[in-house]
C-alpha cells in the first residue's frame, strides 16, 4: 500500500509541507495587499516599474536558489525554494499584465489577459515542472476559455475539453517530472476539469444549439454519450492499468450525470403515454439513480478491499457517493410523499420523527459496524431534512402573519 500520500505523512513532513505552503501563500498575498493598499499613492510609472523591478528581483533570486540547490541536491530531487520562487514569479506576471491593462486601458478583453498569462507561464512550467505551477497553468487556461466563451458566445468549451484531457494524459505520463508520482494530485484535478468541461459543453448544446441551430441535439442521447464514453474509458484505465480510487469515484459520478441526461429522456418518452402526472417519472428516475449509486458504492468498496486487504476501514472519498445517494433518496422520497400522496408540512414533521426513531434504534444495536453507522447517519440526515422543511414552512407562515 502506498504510504507516501498526503494523509499518511509523518508529522514532521506534514508540518514542513504545511508551513511551506503557508509561507508561499502569505508572501504572495502580502505583496498583493501591500500594492493594493498603497496603489493610490503611486504614479502609473511607479506602479509598473516597481512591479517590474520586483519581478526581476524575484527571477534573479529564483536563479540563485536554483544554482545553489542544484549543487547540493541530486537532479531528480524536488528543489522547494526554487520552485516556490518561480511560482511567485508566475503570479506576479499576471499581476503585471493586469496593472498594465488597467493603467493604459489597452482595450484588451479579460480572456486575452488570462490567455497571455497562461502562455507566459509555459516556459517556467517546462523548466521547473511542479504540481503548484501546473495547477496555476490549468486554472488560468480554463478561466481564459470560459471568459472567451461567455464574451463571444462561441463554443470554445470543445477546446477546453481537449486541453484538460491532454493535460490529464501528460500528468499521467510525466508524473515523476512533476514530482507527483506519489500523491497523484494532477490526474485527479485534470480529470475533474475534463468532466466539468464536458458538462459545460452539454449545457451549451442544450441552450445555444437547441435554441438557434441544431434543434434536438442538446436533448438527444448524444448529450449523455459525450460524458458516458470518456467516463467509461477513465473507469477502465484506473481500474485495470493504474488503480486510483478517487479517480474511480470521479468516473462513477460522471456516469451518474450521464445517466441523468439519458434517463430523463427515456423515462419521459416511455412513460408519457402511461402516466398523467410527472411525479411518477421523477420517482422512477430517482429510484434507478439511487440503485445505481448504491451498487457503485458496493463495487468500489469491494475493489478497494481487494487492492488494500490490510486496510480494514473504507476510503474517506466513498462518503462523496454516500452523500449523492442521500441527496437522490431525499429528493425521491420528498417528491413521492408531498406530491403523489398530497402531504402537507405537518406530515413532514411526522415522517421526520419516524426516521429519527429508526436512526436511533440503529445506533442502539450492539452489533453495529461501519456500514450500519453510515446507514444511521443517512437516516439522521434525512430526518433532519424533513424536520428542517417543517420548521421552514412554519416560520415562513409565522413571519407572513407578522407582516400582515
Tab-separated table of C-alpha atoms in Angstrom:
chain	number	residue	atom	x	y	z
A	1	UNK	CA	0.000	0.000	0.000
A	2	UNK	CA	1.185	3.495	-0.834
A	3	UNK	CA	2.354	5.221	2.326
A	4	UNK	CA	3.538	8.418	0.683
A	5	UNK	CA	0.122	10.014	0.357
A	6	UNK	CA	-0.872	13.284	1.905
A	7	UNK	CA	-2.853	11.600	4.697
A	8	UNK	CA	-0.033	9.194	5.548
A	9	UNK	CA	2.795	11.674	6.071
A	10	UNK	CA	4.691	11.835	9.327
A	11	UNK	CA	4.050	14.868	11.483
A	12	UNK	CA	7.452	16.331	10.654
A	13	UNK	CA	6.971	16.082	6.885
A	14	UNK	CA	3.367	17.245	7.141
A	15	UNK	CA	4.308	20.330	9.152
A	16	UNK	CA	7.159	21.122	6.750
A	17	UNK	CA	4.776	20.936	3.815
A	18	UNK	CA	2.081	22.929	5.613
A	19	UNK	CA	4.361	25.756	6.679
A	20	UNK	CA	5.983	25.914	3.253
A	21	UNK	CA	2.595	26.329	1.599
A	22	UNK	CA	1.568	28.901	4.201
A	23	UNK	CA	4.805	30.819	3.673
A	24	UNK	CA	4.335	30.988	-0.091
A	25	UNK	CA	0.670	31.885	0.258
A	26	UNK	CA	1.206	34.614	2.865
A	27	UNK	CA	4.170	36.045	0.960
A	28	UNK	CA	2.192	36.266	-2.272
A	29	UNK	CA	-0.904	37.693	-0.589
A	30	UNK	CA	1.241	40.125	1.380
A	31	UNK	CA	2.807	41.511	-1.790
A	32	UNK	CA	-0.600	41.893	-3.411
A	33	UNK	CA	-2.092	43.510	-0.299
A	34	UNK	CA	0.834	45.926	0.053
A	35	UNK	CA	0.475	47.081	-3.519
A	36	UNK	CA	-3.325	47.326	-3.341
A	37	UNK	CA	-3.284	49.307	-0.063
A	38	UNK	CA	-0.874	51.923	-1.412
A	39	UNK	CA	-1.970	51.910	-5.030
A	40	UNK	CA	-3.403	55.444	-4.999
A	41	UNK	CA	-0.151	56.914	-3.681
A	42	UNK	CA	1.951	55.720	-6.608
A	43	UNK	CA	2.103	57.181	-10.075
A	44	UNK	CA	1.390	54.972	-13.069
A	45	UNK	CA	5.082	54.662	-13.928
A	46	UNK	CA	5.978	53.889	-10.320
A	47	UNK	CA	3.400	51.136	-10.215
A	48	UNK	CA	4.541	49.459	-13.409
A	49	UNK	CA	8.292	49.873	-12.916
A	50	UNK	CA	8.013	48.901	-9.269
A	51	UNK	CA	6.230	45.658	-10.120
A	52	UNK	CA	8.700	45.011	-12.948
A	53	UNK	CA	11.598	45.524	-10.541
A	54	UNK	CA	10.004	43.145	-8.064
A	55	UNK	CA	9.517	40.620	-10.866
A	56	UNK	CA	13.165	40.877	-11.975
A	57	UNK	CA	14.439	40.602	-8.398
A	58	UNK	CA	12.292	37.517	-7.843
A	59	UNK	CA	13.586	35.908	-11.062
A	60	UNK	CA	17.208	36.608	-10.052
A	61	UNK	CA	16.560	35.184	-6.591
A	62	UNK	CA	15.000	32.088	-8.162
A	63	UNK	CA	18.018	31.570	-10.434
A	64	UNK	CA	20.352	31.927	-7.451
A	65	UNK	CA	18.364	29.372	-5.449
A	66	UNK	CA	18.311	27.031	-8.440
A	67	UNK	CA	22.116	27.145	-8.840
A	68	UNK	CA	22.629	26.661	-5.121
A	69	UNK	CA	20.162	23.772	-4.777
A	70	UNK	CA	21.473	22.094	-7.949
A	71	UNK	CA	24.919	21.852	-6.408
A	72	UNK	CA	23.634	20.392	-3.147
A	73	UNK	CA	20.851	18.084	-4.329
A	74	UNK	CA	20.509	15.334	-6.879
A	75	UNK	CA	18.910	16.119	-10.217
A	76	UNK	CA	15.697	14.227	-9.518
A	77	UNK	CA	15.182	15.857	-6.113
A	78	UNK	CA	12.491	18.486	-5.728
A	79	UNK	CA	14.012	21.946	-5.264
A	80	UNK	CA	11.461	23.503	-2.938
A	81	UNK	CA	12.888	27.022	-2.765
A	82	UNK	CA	13.437	27.339	-6.492
A	83	UNK	CA	10.022	26.080	-7.464
A	84	UNK	CA	8.292	28.190	-4.816
A	85	UNK	CA	10.003	31.368	-6.009
A	86	UNK	CA	9.212	30.737	-9.658
A	87	UNK	CA	5.611	30.029	-8.707
A	88	UNK	CA	5.541	33.529	-7.216
A	89	UNK	CA	7.055	34.796	-10.478
A	90	UNK	CA	4.167	33.248	-12.418
A	91	UNK	CA	1.685	35.004	-10.115
A	92	UNK	CA	3.499	38.343	-10.462
A	93	UNK	CA	3.354	38.092	-14.264
A	94	UNK	CA	-0.430	38.000	-14.083
A	95	UNK	CA	-0.427	40.974	-11.732
A	96	UNK	CA	1.829	42.912	-14.118
A	97	UNK	CA	-0.472	42.287	-17.088
A	98	UNK	CA	-3.492	43.342	-15.055
A	99	UNK	CA	-1.737	46.532	-13.932
A	100	UNK	CA	-0.672	47.455	-17.473
A	101	UNK	CA	-4.171	46.829	-18.816
A	102	UNK	CA	-5.753	48.908	-16.045
A	103	UNK	CA	-3.287	51.773	-16.344
A	104	UNK	CA	-3.187	52.245	-20.094
A	105	UNK	CA	-6.680	50.949	-20.923
A	106	UNK	CA	-5.393	48.898	-23.838
A	107	UNK	CA	-8.883	47.700	-24.738
A	108	UNK	CA	-7.923	44.044	-24.410
A	109	UNK	CA	-10.573	41.652	-23.200
A	110	UNK	CA	-10.229	39.865	-19.876
A	111	UNK	CA	-9.913	36.480	-21.576
A	112	UNK	CA	-6.919	37.807	-23.527
A	113	UNK	CA	-5.219	38.728	-20.262
A	114	UNK	CA	-5.622	35.193	-18.928
A	115	UNK	CA	-4.594	33.684	-22.268
A	116	UNK	CA	-1.340	35.686	-22.407
A	117	UNK	CA	-0.739	34.981	-18.727
A	118	UNK	CA	-1.118	31.255	-19.427
A	119	UNK	CA	1.346	31.380	-22.326
A	120	UNK	CA	3.907	33.259	-20.227
A	121	UNK	CA	3.735	30.556	-17.561
A	122	UNK	CA	4.632	27.840	-20.064
A	123	UNK	CA	8.445	28.421	-20.107
A	124	UNK	CA	8.632	28.314	-16.311
A	125	UNK	CA	6.456	25.193	-16.243
A	126	UNK	CA	8.750	23.440	-18.747
A	127	UNK	CA	11.922	24.478	-16.939
A	128	UNK	CA	10.648	23.911	-13.397
A	129	UNK	CA	7.761	21.420	-13.556
A	130	UNK	CA	5.863	21.027	-10.286
A	131	UNK	CA	2.343	20.494	-9.057
A	132	UNK	CA	1.602	24.067	-7.972
A	133	UNK	CA	2.703	25.629	-11.262
A	134	UNK	CA	0.758	23.028	-13.238
A	135	UNK	CA	-2.392	23.780	-11.244
A	136	UNK	CA	-1.961	27.526	-11.786
A	137	UNK	CA	-1.444	26.929	-15.525
A	138	UNK	CA	-4.590	24.797	-15.715
A	139	UNK	CA	-6.625	27.335	-13.719
A	140	UNK	CA	-5.701	30.329	-15.900
A	141	UNK	CA	-6.178	28.326	-19.111
A	142	UNK	CA	-9.672	27.209	-18.097
A	143	UNK	CA	-10.631	30.726	-16.991
A	144	UNK	CA	-9.462	32.054	-20.381
A	145	UNK	CA	-11.631	29.514	-22.231
A	146	UNK	CA	-14.619	30.224	-20.004
A	147	UNK	CA	-14.365	34.003	-20.410
A	148	UNK	CA	-13.857	33.682	-24.156
A	149	UNK	CA	-16.957	31.538	-24.428
A	150	UNK	CA	-19.019	33.921	-22.272
A	151	UNK	CA	-17.941	37.067	-24.077
A	152	UNK	CA	-18.000	35.830	-27.672
A	153	UNK	CA	-20.738	33.188	-27.438
A	154	UNK	CA	-18.540	30.676	-29.257
A	155	UNK	CA	-18.292	27.009	-28.479
A	156	UNK	CA	-14.796	27.173	-27.024
A	157	UNK	CA	-15.589	24.501	-24.431
A	158	UNK	CA	-14.576	21.899	-27.025
A	159	UNK	CA	-11.038	23.254	-26.827
A	160	UNK	CA	-11.215	23.310	-23.041
A	161	UNK	CA	-12.125	19.615	-23.065
A	162	UNK	CA	-9.183	18.822	-25.361
A	163	UNK	CA	-6.752	20.912	-23.286
A	164	UNK	CA	-7.793	19.326	-19.989
A	165	UNK	CA	-7.742	15.824	-21.468
A	166	UNK	CA	-4.281	16.496	-22.870
A	167	UNK	CA	-3.075	17.777	-19.502
A	168	UNK	CA	-4.520	14.631	-17.912
A	169	UNK	CA	-2.506	12.400	-20.257
A	170	UNK	CA	0.650	14.482	-19.713
A	171	UNK	CA	0.258	14.334	-15.927
A	172	UNK	CA	-0.026	10.544	-16.101
A	173	UNK	CA	2.963	10.088	-18.411
A	174	UNK	CA	5.248	12.596	-16.693
A	175	UNK	CA	4.171	12.265	-13.076
A	176	UNK	CA	7.792	11.817	-11.986
A	177	UNK	CA	8.856	15.008	-13.758
A	178	UNK	CA	6.110	16.920	-11.921
A	179	UNK	CA	7.177	15.230	-8.643
A	180	UNK	CA	3.658	13.862	-8.376
A	181	UNK	CA	4.378	10.138	-8.591
A	182	UNK	CA	3.236	9.511	-5.002
A	183	UNK	CA	0.285	11.821	-4.439
A	184	UNK	CA	-1.117	11.849	-7.999
A	185	UNK	CA	-2.839	15.185	-7.419
A	186	UNK	CA	-2.691	16.415	-11.015
A	187	UNK	CA	-4.573	13.475	-12.614
A	188	UNK	CA	-7.412	13.921	-10.132
A	189	UNK	CA	-7.709	17.651	-10.784
A	190	UNK	CA	-7.423	17.332	-14.559
A	191	UNK	CA	-9.989	14.520	-14.627
A	192	UNK	CA	-12.442	16.737	-12.747
A	193	UNK	CA	-11.727	19.635	-15.117
A	194	UNK	CA	-12.241	17.377	-18.137
A	195	UNK	CA	-15.649	16.220	-16.965
A	196	UNK	CA	-16.586	19.751	-15.886
A	197	UNK	CA	-15.744	20.984	-19.396
A	198	UNK	CA	-17.830	18.162	-20.858
A	199	UNK	CA	-20.793	19.153	-18.706
A	200	UNK	CA	-20.289	22.760	-19.806
A	201	UNK	CA	-20.301	21.578	-23.406
A	202	UNK	CA	-23.602	19.781	-22.800
A	203	UNK	CA	-25.115	22.945	-21.327
A	204	UNK	CA	-24.056	24.918	-24.395
A	205	UNK	CA	-25.610	22.317	-26.681
A	206	UNK	CA	-28.771	22.381	-24.601
A	207	UNK	CA	-29.107	26.169	-24.512
A	208	UNK	CA	-27.469	27.604	-27.630
A	209	UNK	CA	-27.764	24.916	-30.280
A	210	UNK	CA	-31.179	23.791	-29.110
A	211	UNK	CA	-32.499	27.322	-29.396
A	212	UNK	CA	-30.722	28.539	-32.520
A	213	UNK	CA	-29.051	25.878	-34.572
A	214	UNK	CA	-29.251	22.116	-34.289
A	215	UNK	CA	-32.727	21.524	-32.936
A	216	UNK	CA	-32.852	18.482	-30.668
A	217	UNK	CA	-29.103	17.831	-30.417
A	218	UNK	CA	-28.821	19.268	-26.932
A	219	UNK	CA	-31.617	16.998	-25.677
A	220	UNK	CA	-30.661	13.876	-27.606
A	221	UNK	CA	-28.828	10.779	-26.292
A	222	UNK	CA	-25.664	12.276	-27.771
A	223	UNK	CA	-25.510	14.521	-24.722
A	224	UNK	CA	-25.137	11.550	-22.399
A	225	UNK	CA	-22.689	9.772	-24.715
A	226	UNK	CA	-20.339	12.757	-24.640
A	227	UNK	CA	-19.924	12.128	-20.917
A	228	UNK	CA	-20.531	8.371	-20.655
A	229	UNK	CA	-17.860	7.288	-23.150
A	230	UNK	CA	-14.968	9.265	-21.525
A	231	UNK	CA	-16.228	8.177	-18.089
A	232	UNK	CA	-16.162	4.513	-19.121
A	233	UNK	CA	-12.664	4.937	-20.565
A	234	UNK	CA	-11.445	6.554	-17.352
A	235	UNK	CA	-13.158	3.840	-15.305
A	236	UNK	CA	-11.406	1.119	-17.302
A	237	UNK	CA	-7.980	2.791	-17.186
A	238	UNK	CA	-7.993	3.480	-13.447
A	239	UNK	CA	-9.375	0.012	-12.745
A	240	UNK	CA	-7.108	-2.090	-14.960
A	241	UNK	CA	-3.888	-0.156	-15.523
A	242	UNK	CA	-3.373	2.162	-12.551
A	243	UNK	CA	-5.659	1.817	-9.566
A	244	UNK	CA	-6.766	5.244	-8.359
A	245	UNK	CA	-9.735	5.070	-6.033
A	246	UNK	CA	-10.594	8.777	-6.142
A	247	UNK	CA	-10.486	8.827	-9.945
A	248	UNK	CA	-12.788	5.813	-9.973
A	249	UNK	CA	-15.253	7.738	-7.824
A	250	UNK	CA	-14.987	10.742	-10.143
A	251	UNK	CA	-15.702	8.476	-13.128
A	252	UNK	CA	-18.722	6.946	-11.370
A	253	UNK	CA	-20.105	10.414	-10.610
A	254	UNK	CA	-19.656	11.360	-14.274
A	255	UNK	CA	-21.511	8.194	-15.292
A	256	UNK	CA	-24.291	9.122	-12.888
A	257	UNK	CA	-24.528	12.526	-14.552
A	258	UNK	CA	-24.677	10.910	-17.987
A	259	UNK	CA	-27.441	8.651	-16.715
A	260	UNK	CA	-29.436	11.676	-15.575
A	261	UNK	CA	-29.328	13.101	-19.108
A	262	UNK	CA	-30.267	9.809	-20.754
A	263	UNK	CA	-32.821	8.550	-18.233
A	264	UNK	CA	-34.710	11.842	-18.241
A	265	UNK	CA	-35.277	11.307	-21.972
A	266	UNK	CA	-36.046	7.590	-21.951
A	267	UNK	CA	-38.377	7.600	-18.955
A	268	UNK	CA	-40.212	10.647	-20.257
A	269	UNK	CA	-40.768	9.054	-23.685
A	270	UNK	CA	-41.669	5.583	-22.408
A	271	UNK	CA	-43.966	6.657	-19.574
A	272	UNK	CA	-45.520	9.685	-21.238
A	273	UNK	CA	-48.379	7.613	-22.636
A	274	UNK	CA	-48.954	5.743	-19.358
A	275	UNK	CA	-48.679	8.449	-16.721
A	276	UNK	CA	-50.735	11.560	-16.443
A	277	UNK	CA	-48.650	13.389	-13.850
A	278	UNK	CA	-44.896	13.905	-13.886
A	279	UNK	CA	-44.463	12.731	-10.289
A	280	UNK	CA	-44.125	9.038	-11.144
A	281	UNK	CA	-41.458	9.859	-13.698
A	282	UNK	CA	-39.369	11.620	-11.069
A	283	UNK	CA	-39.848	8.791	-8.577
A	284	UNK	CA	-38.774	6.097	-11.064
A	285	UNK	CA	-35.811	8.206	-12.133
A	286	UNK	CA	-34.767	8.694	-8.513
A	287	UNK	CA	-35.101	5.001	-7.668
A	288	UNK	CA	-32.949	3.954	-10.615
A	289	UNK	CA	-30.333	6.583	-9.738
A	290	UNK	CA	-30.310	5.511	-6.102
A	291	UNK	CA	-29.906	1.823	-7.020
A	292	UNK	CA	-27.093	2.656	-9.443
A	293	UNK	CA	-25.280	4.719	-6.799
A	294	UNK	CA	-25.607	2.027	-4.100
A	295	UNK	CA	-24.366	-0.673	-6.493
A	296	UNK	CA	-21.422	1.546	-7.449
A	297	UNK	CA	-20.583	2.051	-3.764
A	298	UNK	CA	-20.690	-1.703	-3.165
A	299	UNK	CA	-18.414	-2.375	-6.143
A	300	UNK	CA	-15.941	0.346	-5.175
A	301	UNK	CA	-15.710	-0.837	-1.581
A	302	UNK	CA	-15.099	-4.406	-2.759
A	303	UNK	CA	-12.455	-3.236	-5.218
A	304	UNK	CA	-10.728	-1.154	-2.548
A	305	UNK	CA	-10.621	-4.098	-0.158
A	306	UNK	CA	-9.104	-6.269	-2.878
A	307	UNK	CA	-6.416	-3.692	-3.574
A	308	UNK	CA	-5.665	-2.980	0.093
A	309	UNK	CA	-6.614	-6.107	2.087
A	310	UNK	CA	-4.770	-4.924	5.198
A	311	UNK	CA	-6.807	-1.743	5.457
A	312	UNK	CA	-9.980	-2.513	7.391
A	313	UNK	CA	-11.524	0.939	7.045
A	314	UNK	CA	-13.244	2.316	3.976
A	315	UNK	CA	-11.693	5.144	1.987
A	316	UNK	CA	-12.813	8.609	3.029
A	317	UNK	CA	-13.801	9.510	-0.550
A	318	UNK	CA	-16.589	6.898	-0.551
A	319	UNK	CA	-18.579	9.327	1.604
A	320	UNK	CA	-18.982	11.525	-1.506
A	321	UNK	CA	-21.080	8.828	-3.163
A	322	UNK	CA	-22.985	8.268	0.070
A	323	UNK	CA	-23.921	11.945	0.089
A	324	UNK	CA	-25.060	11.721	-3.541
A	325	UNK	CA	-27.149	8.648	-2.692
A	326	UNK	CA	-28.590	10.578	0.255
A	327	UNK	CA	-29.484	13.504	-1.963
A	328	UNK	CA	-31.192	11.238	-4.513
A	329	UNK	CA	-33.084	9.401	-1.758
A	330	UNK	CA	-34.201	12.640	-0.109
A	331	UNK	CA	-35.456	14.152	-3.369
A	332	UNK	CA	-37.212	10.921	-4.387
A	333	UNK	CA	-38.925	10.452	-1.023
A	334	UNK	CA	-39.886	14.111	-0.907
A	335	UNK	CA	-41.420	14.037	-4.378
A	336	UNK	CA	-43.377	10.878	-3.627
A	337	UNK	CA	-44.658	11.945	-0.210
A	338	UNK	CA	-45.534	15.561	-0.851
A	339	UNK	CA	-46.725	15.440	-4.439
A	340	UNK	CA	-48.046	11.943	-5.103
A	341	UNK	CA	-49.675	11.465	-1.684
A	342	UNK	CA	-50.509	15.143	-1.222
A	343	UNK	CA	-48.973	15.500	2.253
A	344	UNK	CA	-48.534	18.840	3.983
A	345	UNK	CA	-45.956	20.336	6.360
A	346	UNK	CA	-47.418	18.523	9.398
A	347	UNK	CA	-46.829	15.193	7.646
A	348	UNK	CA	-43.188	16.198	7.170
A	349	UNK	CA	-42.885	16.529	10.945
A	350	UNK	CA	-44.328	13.034	11.485
A	351	UNK	CA	-42.069	11.478	8.840
A	352	UNK	CA	-39.029	13.215	10.323
A	353	UNK	CA	-39.814	11.871	13.806
A	354	UNK	CA	-40.244	8.317	12.457
A	355	UNK	CA	-36.964	8.434	10.547
A	356	UNK	CA	-35.234	9.885	13.601
A	357	UNK	CA	-36.542	6.966	15.670
A	358	UNK	CA	-35.282	4.436	13.091
A	359	UNK	CA	-31.841	6.033	13.134
A	360	UNK	CA	-31.791	5.968	16.946
A	361	UNK	CA	-32.701	2.260	17.002
A	362	UNK	CA	-29.864	1.504	14.574
A	363	UNK	CA	-27.367	3.248	16.846
A	364	UNK	CA	-28.557	1.199	19.835
A	365	UNK	CA	-27.668	-2.050	18.056
A	366	UNK	CA	-24.762	-3.698	19.892
A	367	UNK	CA	-23.531	-5.481	16.761
A	368	UNK	CA	-23.282	-2.331	14.669
A	369	UNK	CA	-20.359	-1.972	12.265
A	370	UNK	CA	-19.081	0.743	9.968
A	371	UNK	CA	-21.862	0.309	7.429
A	372	UNK	CA	-24.679	0.436	9.988
A	373	UNK	CA	-23.177	3.634	11.405
A	374	UNK	CA	-23.211	5.163	7.915
A	375	UNK	CA	-26.811	3.999	7.464
A	376	UNK	CA	-27.800	5.549	10.779
A	377	UNK	CA	-26.144	8.792	9.753
A	378	UNK	CA	-28.075	8.811	6.497
A	379	UNK	CA	-31.366	8.326	8.362
A	380	UNK	CA	-30.440	11.123	10.762
A	381	UNK	CA	-29.706	13.488	7.863
A	382	UNK	CA	-32.936	12.622	6.054
A	383	UNK	CA	-34.912	13.044	9.282
A	384	UNK	CA	-33.304	16.424	9.943
A	385	UNK	CA	-34.149	17.458	6.378
A	386	UNK	CA	-37.832	16.704	6.919
A	387	UNK	CA	-37.827	18.453	10.281
A	388	UNK	CA	-35.997	21.419	8.760
A	389	UNK	CA	-38.591	21.612	5.985
A	390	UNK	CA	-41.363	21.603	8.601
A	391	UNK	CA	-39.713	24.389	10.619
A	392	UNK	CA	-39.037	26.398	7.476
A	393	UNK	CA	-42.702	26.289	6.464
A	394	UNK	CA	-43.896	27.116	9.975
A	395	UNK	CA	-41.501	30.040	10.392
A	396	UNK	CA	-42.448	31.326	6.955
A	397	UNK	CA	-46.124	31.222	7.920
A	398	UNK	CA	-45.261	32.963	11.206
A	399	UNK	CA	-43.375	35.808	9.524
A	400	UNK	CA	-46.106	36.114	6.893
A	401	UNK	CA	-48.626	36.547	9.736
A	402	UNK	CA	-46.436	39.233	11.334
A	403	UNK	CA	-46.121	41.130	8.051
A	404	UNK	CA	-49.906	41.058	7.623
